[in-house]
């Protein structure tokens, strides 16, 4: 039977000590009760306990409850907690190449990201760049294509981005800076007030569902698409390597499959809830939903290339991942052209 060697070994490992239980702690980068993100992780913890028949209990702490949100990676790396959930681009300062594991501007959508992780060598590279930190990553969630953001003036040409103060993190922010804008870093809780008071001119957040809940339609007139800067943001489950090694094979398998499940589950939730929220934003709140002009997207794509090339020169690991990512993206685009893209074009009226 396929994989029997490993499966049979698992059974042996389990029967050696079938009653040992593990009490783990998990920290996340998300606010308490954050819809979809934190909710799905609370559910994953319940699932792990049930599937392991109580042998793996994971107590979940939202961002700030045990450690500050952005300390999640360090906490897992140091082993003060066994698990974490967040997005890899939060660790860009520590592991620049990690950004490819969540989202880079003009990167791949969820479909391409998952194909790269599970079948194109992406996950192996991810394990490699986290290895020195004693952290083992799993893809565990995807936001789908995010929205481009909320603006109070129309974006019709590149000049309209000059001097624009926009909340947009990471590499997307660097691209905006190249276009003459000013990227601003703000936590989720600060965005609405900053936009409403005019401290910032524009902001991106997630997609229709989360943006509606934050009330951004009350602070800006125009809602632009697509989210060129975050086309398929992957979320991550991270596990401390030492804690991982202590797990018997069957519990390892349960964690791995739970991560795969939440990867799909969260993505599906985003898609389903975004559909409904977009309709409400348009029909109930009369939001004007607009596409970025093709010329603007084209220019942003060129600036993105410059930003990524500059980062690649600074860090060999970034370059290694960038090369793999780019090759897969190119191949994926060629396949999409005659699969999803061709089919979606055929659906147009
Ligand atoms: Ca975002």
Tab-separated table of C-alpha atoms and ligand atoms in Angstrom:
chain	number	residue	atom	x	y	z
A	1	UNK	CA	0.000	0.000	0.000
A	2	UNK	CA	1.232	3.445	-0.880
A	3	UNK	CA	2.983	5.045	2.081
A	4	UNK	CA	2.598	1.904	4.186
A	5	UNK	CA	6.139	2.033	5.514
A	6	UNK	CA	5.512	5.366	7.135
A	7	UNK	CA	1.913	4.590	8.129
A	8	UNK	CA	2.915	1.278	9.712
A	9	UNK	CA	5.692	3.036	11.623
A	10	UNK	CA	3.122	5.530	12.916
A	11	UNK	CA	0.959	2.815	14.334
A	12	UNK	CA	3.950	1.323	16.129
A	13	UNK	CA	4.902	4.704	17.562
A	14	UNK	CA	1.379	5.248	18.856
A	15	UNK	CA	0.933	1.870	20.441
A	16	UNK	CA	4.227	2.301	22.311
A	17	UNK	CA	2.691	5.039	24.402
A	18	UNK	CA	-0.924	5.458	23.444
A	19	UNK	CA	-1.979	7.402	26.516
A	20	UNK	CA	0.580	10.206	26.556
A	21	UNK	CA	-1.153	13.553	26.279
A	22	UNK	CA	0.281	16.866	25.118
A	23	UNK	CA	-0.855	20.215	26.525
A	24	UNK	CA	0.249	22.868	24.103
A	25	UNK	CA	-0.106	26.616	23.887
A	26	UNK	CA	-0.690	28.519	20.687
A	27	UNK	CA	-0.423	32.257	20.091
A	28	UNK	CA	-1.764	34.140	17.093
A	29	UNK	CA	-1.230	37.507	15.453
A	30	UNK	CA	-4.988	38.161	15.337
A	31	UNK	CA	-7.240	40.178	17.630
A	32	UNK	CA	-9.573	38.163	19.912
A	33	UNK	CA	-12.614	36.858	18.007
A	34	UNK	CA	-11.240	38.224	14.719
A	35	UNK	CA	-13.717	36.799	12.184
A	36	UNK	CA	-12.504	33.908	10.044
A	37	UNK	CA	-8.811	34.265	11.081
A	38	UNK	CA	-9.044	33.731	14.845
A	39	UNK	CA	-12.339	31.840	14.659
A	40	UNK	CA	-10.878	29.181	12.380
A	41	UNK	CA	-7.909	28.696	14.680
A	42	UNK	CA	-10.141	28.264	17.744
A	43	UNK	CA	-11.995	25.659	15.709
A	44	UNK	CA	-8.742	23.969	14.701
A	45	UNK	CA	-7.833	23.614	18.370
A	46	UNK	CA	-11.192	21.917	19.084
A	47	UNK	CA	-10.713	19.653	16.055
A	48	UNK	CA	-7.213	18.651	17.160
A	49	UNK	CA	-8.496	17.662	20.572
A	50	UNK	CA	-11.374	15.658	19.138
A	51	UNK	CA	-9.374	13.944	16.388
A	52	UNK	CA	-6.626	12.987	18.836
A	53	UNK	CA	-9.165	11.706	21.339
A	54	UNK	CA	-7.937	14.266	23.859
A	55	UNK	CA	-4.237	13.480	23.438
A	56	UNK	CA	-3.392	16.858	21.880
A	57	UNK	CA	-4.884	19.836	23.672
A	58	UNK	CA	-3.960	23.232	22.293
A	59	UNK	CA	-4.897	26.313	24.278
A	60	UNK	CA	-5.234	29.279	21.921
A	61	UNK	CA	-4.301	32.854	22.812
A	62	UNK	CA	-5.175	35.742	20.502
A	63	UNK	CA	-2.637	38.486	19.793
A	64	UNK	CA	-1.688	40.300	23.001
A	65	UNK	CA	-3.258	37.777	25.342
A	66	UNK	CA	0.015	35.992	26.062
A	67	UNK	CA	2.565	37.747	23.855
A	68	UNK	CA	2.230	40.785	21.546
A	69	UNK	CA	0.931	39.760	18.087
A	70	UNK	CA	4.230	40.328	16.332
A	71	UNK	CA	6.121	38.261	18.913
A	72	UNK	CA	4.351	35.125	17.699
A	73	UNK	CA	7.271	33.874	15.618
A	74	UNK	CA	9.812	34.476	18.403
A	75	UNK	CA	7.628	32.731	20.969
A	76	UNK	CA	7.351	29.634	18.772
A	77	UNK	CA	11.023	29.799	17.806
A	78	UNK	CA	12.132	29.964	21.451
A	79	UNK	CA	9.655	27.281	22.467
A	80	UNK	CA	7.850	29.336	25.117
A	81	UNK	CA	4.757	28.199	23.162
A	82	UNK	CA	4.519	25.236	20.823
A	83	UNK	CA	2.339	26.703	18.078
A	84	UNK	CA	1.504	29.953	16.372
A	85	UNK	CA	-0.722	31.305	13.618
A	86	UNK	CA	-0.105	34.405	11.544
A	87	UNK	CA	1.214	35.458	8.153
A	88	UNK	CA	4.811	34.972	7.064
A	89	UNK	CA	5.320	38.543	5.828
A	90	UNK	CA	5.154	39.755	9.418
A	91	UNK	CA	8.643	38.264	9.849
A	92	UNK	CA	10.149	40.116	6.869
A	93	UNK	CA	12.650	41.878	9.168
A	94	UNK	CA	13.979	38.524	10.367
A	95	UNK	CA	13.459	36.361	7.250
A	96	UNK	CA	13.016	38.579	4.159
A	97	UNK	CA	12.262	35.542	1.940
A	98	UNK	CA	9.277	34.708	4.168
A	99	UNK	CA	7.290	37.347	2.303
A	100	UNK	CA	6.873	34.973	-0.639
A	101	UNK	CA	5.155	32.531	1.712
A	102	UNK	CA	2.322	34.971	2.447
A	103	UNK	CA	2.017	37.469	-0.396
A	104	UNK	CA	4.149	39.614	-2.652
A	105	UNK	CA	2.754	42.252	-5.036
A	106	UNK	CA	1.743	40.740	-8.377
A	107	UNK	CA	2.422	37.278	-6.951
A	108	UNK	CA	0.102	34.301	-7.262
A	109	UNK	CA	-3.508	33.819	-6.240
A	110	UNK	CA	-4.569	31.154	-3.721
A	111	UNK	CA	-4.740	28.515	-6.407
A	112	UNK	CA	-1.185	29.140	-7.578
A	113	UNK	CA	0.162	29.523	-4.036
A	114	UNK	CA	-1.283	26.187	-2.979
A	115	UNK	CA	-0.011	24.449	-6.108
A	116	UNK	CA	3.466	25.890	-5.444
A	117	UNK	CA	3.427	24.854	-1.782
A	118	UNK	CA	2.038	21.359	-2.199
A	119	UNK	CA	3.391	20.432	-5.604
A	120	UNK	CA	6.013	22.932	-6.744
A	121	UNK	CA	8.646	22.916	-4.008
A	122	UNK	CA	7.339	26.000	-2.174
A	123	UNK	CA	6.729	24.243	1.130
A	124	UNK	CA	10.208	22.669	1.114
A	125	UNK	CA	11.726	26.136	0.646
A	126	UNK	CA	9.524	27.488	3.424
A	127	UNK	CA	10.770	24.742	5.796
A	128	UNK	CA	14.324	25.571	4.742
A	129	UNK	CA	14.159	29.302	5.492
A	130	UNK	CA	12.570	28.687	8.939
A	131	UNK	CA	14.889	25.796	9.854
A	132	UNK	CA	17.498	27.884	11.674
A	133	UNK	CA	14.733	29.320	13.831
A	134	UNK	CA	13.495	25.864	14.888
A	135	UNK	CA	10.136	26.624	13.352
A	136	UNK	CA	8.153	24.293	11.091
A	137	UNK	CA	5.568	26.045	8.883
A	138	UNK	CA	2.348	24.776	7.304
A	139	UNK	CA	0.075	26.723	4.935
A	140	UNK	CA	-3.062	27.326	7.018
A	141	UNK	CA	-5.474	29.773	5.441
A	142	UNK	CA	-5.723	32.109	2.481
A	143	UNK	CA	-7.550	35.428	2.190
A	144	UNK	CA	-8.055	35.103	-1.566
A	145	UNK	CA	-7.430	38.175	-3.715
A	146	UNK	CA	-7.636	41.195	-1.446
A	147	UNK	CA	-9.120	44.533	-2.456
A	148	UNK	CA	-6.939	47.419	-3.638
A	149	UNK	CA	-8.211	49.712	-0.929
A	150	UNK	CA	-10.260	52.750	0.006
A	151	UNK	CA	-9.573	56.162	-1.495
A	152	UNK	CA	-11.165	59.587	-1.234
A	153	UNK	CA	-10.003	60.684	-4.646
A	154	UNK	CA	-10.050	58.800	-7.909
A	155	UNK	CA	-6.902	57.074	-9.124
A	156	UNK	CA	-6.791	57.684	-12.862
A	157	UNK	CA	-3.057	57.931	-13.523
A	158	UNK	CA	0.244	57.313	-11.740
A	159	UNK	CA	0.511	60.982	-10.723
A	160	UNK	CA	-2.539	60.450	-8.518
A	161	UNK	CA	-0.396	58.226	-6.292
A	162	UNK	CA	2.197	60.975	-5.751
A	163	UNK	CA	2.088	62.282	-2.205
A	164	UNK	CA	-0.650	59.830	-1.288
A	165	UNK	CA	-0.440	58.743	2.339
A	166	UNK	CA	-1.717	55.227	2.376
A	167	UNK	CA	-1.808	52.476	4.952
A	168	UNK	CA	-0.211	49.641	3.016
A	169	UNK	CA	2.341	47.354	4.646
A	170	UNK	CA	5.367	45.437	3.430
A	171	UNK	CA	6.547	45.199	-0.159
A	172	UNK	CA	3.332	46.840	-1.415
A	173	UNK	CA	4.341	49.855	0.661
A	174	UNK	CA	7.792	49.883	-0.933
A	175	UNK	CA	6.183	49.864	-4.382
A	176	UNK	CA	3.913	52.764	-3.406
A	177	UNK	CA	6.974	54.673	-2.191
A	178	UNK	CA	8.625	54.146	-5.595
A	179	UNK	CA	5.487	55.605	-7.157
A	180	UNK	CA	5.939	58.706	-5.012
A	181	UNK	CA	3.443	57.838	-2.299
A	182	UNK	CA	3.982	57.551	1.429
A	183	UNK	CA	3.252	54.134	2.936
A	184	UNK	CA	2.009	54.297	6.515
A	185	UNK	CA	2.029	51.427	8.979
A	186	UNK	CA	-1.067	51.176	11.131
A	187	UNK	CA	-2.591	48.302	13.077
A	188	UNK	CA	-6.140	47.273	12.184
A	189	UNK	CA	-7.670	49.075	15.141
A	190	UNK	CA	-6.177	52.429	14.124
A	191	UNK	CA	-7.165	52.471	10.460
A	192	UNK	CA	-10.715	53.756	10.577
A	193	UNK	CA	-9.964	56.794	12.733
A	194	UNK	CA	-6.853	57.697	10.723
A	195	UNK	CA	-8.807	57.606	7.460
A	196	UNK	CA	-11.814	59.387	8.880
A	197	UNK	CA	-9.662	62.208	10.307
A	198	UNK	CA	-7.566	62.485	7.166
A	199	UNK	CA	-4.313	61.444	8.876
A	200	UNK	CA	-4.067	59.060	5.924
A	201	UNK	CA	-5.573	59.547	2.455
A	202	UNK	CA	-6.173	55.904	1.681
A	203	UNK	CA	-5.944	52.429	3.133
A	204	UNK	CA	-6.031	48.809	2.216
A	205	UNK	CA	-7.242	46.233	4.712
A	206	UNK	CA	-8.444	42.789	3.615
A	207	UNK	CA	-11.502	42.255	1.436
A	208	UNK	CA	-15.176	43.274	1.388
A	209	UNK	CA	-16.139	41.211	4.442
A	210	UNK	CA	-13.511	42.560	6.857
A	211	UNK	CA	-13.524	46.045	5.316
A	212	UNK	CA	-17.284	46.314	5.797
A	213	UNK	CA	-16.989	45.261	9.416
A	214	UNK	CA	-14.350	47.928	10.001
A	215	UNK	CA	-16.811	50.494	8.600
A	216	UNK	CA	-14.327	51.812	6.035
A	217	UNK	CA	-17.171	52.728	3.666
A	218	UNK	CA	-18.055	55.524	6.104
A	219	UNK	CA	-14.594	57.077	5.767
A	220	UNK	CA	-13.868	56.783	2.030
A	221	UNK	CA	-15.837	57.087	-1.196
A	222	UNK	CA	-14.042	54.812	-3.640
A	223	UNK	CA	-13.228	51.144	-3.270
A	224	UNK	CA	-10.573	50.021	-5.753
A	225	UNK	CA	-9.719	46.603	-7.125
A	226	UNK	CA	-7.815	44.366	-7.545
A	227	UNK	CA	-5.509	44.016	-4.543
A	228	UNK	CA	-2.369	43.936	-6.671
A	229	UNK	CA	-0.258	43.990	-3.523
A	230	UNK	CA	-1.899	40.925	-1.912
A	231	UNK	CA	-3.295	38.606	-4.588
A	232	UNK	CA	-3.577	35.507	-2.395
A	233	UNK	CA	-2.261	36.024	1.094
A	234	UNK	CA	-1.411	32.715	2.703
A	235	UNK	CA	-1.673	32.320	6.466
A	236	UNK	CA	0.610	30.011	8.386
A	237	UNK	CA	0.534	27.518	11.210
A	238	UNK	CA	3.952	27.356	12.811
A	239	UNK	CA	5.182	24.688	15.211
A	240	UNK	CA	8.282	24.638	17.391
A	241	UNK	CA	10.620	22.004	15.931
A	242	UNK	CA	11.515	20.400	19.277
A	243	UNK	CA	7.857	20.118	20.325
A	244	UNK	CA	7.084	18.668	16.891
A	245	UNK	CA	9.708	15.947	17.283
A	246	UNK	CA	8.148	14.896	20.579
A	247	UNK	CA	4.815	14.150	18.915
A	248	UNK	CA	4.105	10.558	17.885
A	249	UNK	CA	3.618	10.055	14.152
A	250	UNK	CA	-0.165	9.860	14.306
A	251	UNK	CA	-0.462	13.212	16.122
A	252	UNK	CA	1.935	14.749	13.619
A	253	UNK	CA	-0.346	13.516	10.870
A	254	UNK	CA	-3.397	14.950	12.632
A	255	UNK	CA	-1.729	18.383	12.884
A	256	UNK	CA	-0.638	18.267	9.249
A	257	UNK	CA	-4.102	17.358	8.018
A	258	UNK	CA	-5.761	19.924	10.323
A	259	UNK	CA	-3.515	22.613	8.831
A	260	UNK	CA	-4.411	21.515	5.312
A	261	UNK	CA	-8.061	21.564	6.273
A	262	UNK	CA	-7.943	25.065	7.745
A	263	UNK	CA	-5.994	26.228	4.698
A	264	UNK	CA	-8.983	25.324	2.544
A	265	UNK	CA	-11.623	26.208	5.124
A	266	UNK	CA	-10.499	29.783	5.670
A	267	UNK	CA	-10.164	30.436	1.948
A	268	UNK	CA	-13.700	29.168	1.378
A	269	UNK	CA	-15.023	31.356	4.198
A	270	UNK	CA	-13.342	34.440	2.746
A	271	UNK	CA	-14.771	33.760	-0.691
A	272	UNK	CA	-18.310	33.113	0.558
A	273	UNK	CA	-18.429	36.083	2.952
A	274	UNK	CA	-16.782	38.493	0.495
A	275	UNK	CA	-19.462	37.825	-2.095
A	276	UNK	CA	-22.200	38.810	0.330
A	277	UNK	CA	-20.331	41.809	1.772
A	278	UNK	CA	-19.488	43.216	-1.666
A	279	UNK	CA	-23.178	43.181	-2.557
A	280	UNK	CA	-24.025	45.029	0.680
A	281	UNK	CA	-21.303	47.612	0.167
A	282	UNK	CA	-22.604	48.369	-3.310
A	283	UNK	CA	-26.337	48.148	-2.736
A	284	UNK	CA	-26.812	49.186	0.877
A	285	UNK	CA	-23.923	51.617	1.395
A	286	UNK	CA	-23.685	52.857	-2.213
A	287	UNK	CA	-19.927	52.409	-2.364
A	288	UNK	CA	-18.375	53.134	-5.745
A	289	UNK	CA	-16.328	50.070	-6.673
A	290	UNK	CA	-13.708	50.914	-9.295
A	291	UNK	CA	-10.889	49.150	-11.144
A	292	UNK	CA	-7.383	50.578	-11.112
A	293	UNK	CA	-6.681	51.726	-14.687
A	294	UNK	CA	-4.659	49.121	-16.664
A	295	UNK	CA	-1.822	51.628	-17.216
A	296	UNK	CA	-1.504	52.185	-13.459
A	297	UNK	CA	-1.409	48.437	-12.781
A	298	UNK	CA	1.178	47.975	-15.499
A	299	UNK	CA	3.410	50.639	-13.987
A	300	UNK	CA	2.975	49.238	-10.465
A	301	UNK	CA	3.958	45.827	-11.810
A	302	UNK	CA	7.186	47.270	-13.229
A	303	UNK	CA	7.965	49.020	-9.939
A	304	UNK	CA	7.307	45.732	-8.126
A	305	UNK	CA	9.904	44.033	-10.283
A	306	UNK	CA	12.425	46.705	-9.282
A	307	UNK	CA	11.598	46.310	-5.587
A	308	UNK	CA	11.915	42.508	-5.710
A	309	UNK	CA	15.175	42.681	-7.685
A	310	UNK	CA	16.620	45.097	-5.131
A	311	UNK	CA	15.676	42.777	-2.253
A	312	UNK	CA	17.150	39.771	-4.079
A	313	UNK	CA	20.557	41.451	-4.323
A	314	UNK	CA	20.634	41.918	-0.541
A	315	UNK	CA	19.797	38.352	0.502
A	316	UNK	CA	20.694	35.000	-1.145
A	317	UNK	CA	17.766	33.181	0.511
A	318	UNK	CA	15.385	35.811	-0.855
A	319	UNK	CA	16.873	35.254	-4.309
A	320	UNK	CA	16.545	31.478	-4.087
A	321	UNK	CA	12.871	31.694	-3.148
A	322	UNK	CA	12.234	34.505	-5.635
A	323	UNK	CA	13.625	32.330	-8.465
A	324	UNK	CA	11.493	29.313	-7.549
A	325	UNK	CA	8.416	31.497	-7.054
A	326	UNK	CA	8.906	33.334	-10.348
A	327	UNK	CA	9.426	30.161	-12.355
A	328	UNK	CA	6.321	28.576	-10.860
A	329	UNK	CA	4.304	31.757	-11.358
A	330	UNK	CA	5.271	31.844	-15.037
A	331	UNK	CA	4.346	28.192	-15.583
A	332	UNK	CA	1.156	28.620	-13.574
A	333	UNK	CA	0.165	31.653	-15.662
A	334	UNK	CA	0.649	29.657	-18.892
A	335	UNK	CA	-1.611	26.908	-17.551
A	336	UNK	CA	-4.174	29.415	-16.229
A	337	UNK	CA	-4.329	31.040	-19.630
A	338	UNK	CA	-5.873	27.927	-21.129
A	339	UNK	CA	-7.751	26.798	-17.981
A	340	UNK	CA	-9.229	29.309	-15.503
A	341	UNK	CA	-8.641	32.448	-17.572
A	342	UNK	CA	-10.051	30.944	-20.782
A	343	UNK	CA	-13.028	29.514	-18.957
A	344	UNK	CA	-13.780	32.735	-17.049
A	345	UNK	CA	-13.540	34.677	-20.310
A	346	UNK	CA	-16.080	32.272	-21.834
A	347	UNK	CA	-18.479	32.997	-18.959
A	348	UNK	CA	-18.540	36.722	-19.683
A	349	UNK	CA	-21.778	37.929	-21.264
B	1	LIG	CA1	-4.136	43.605	3.373
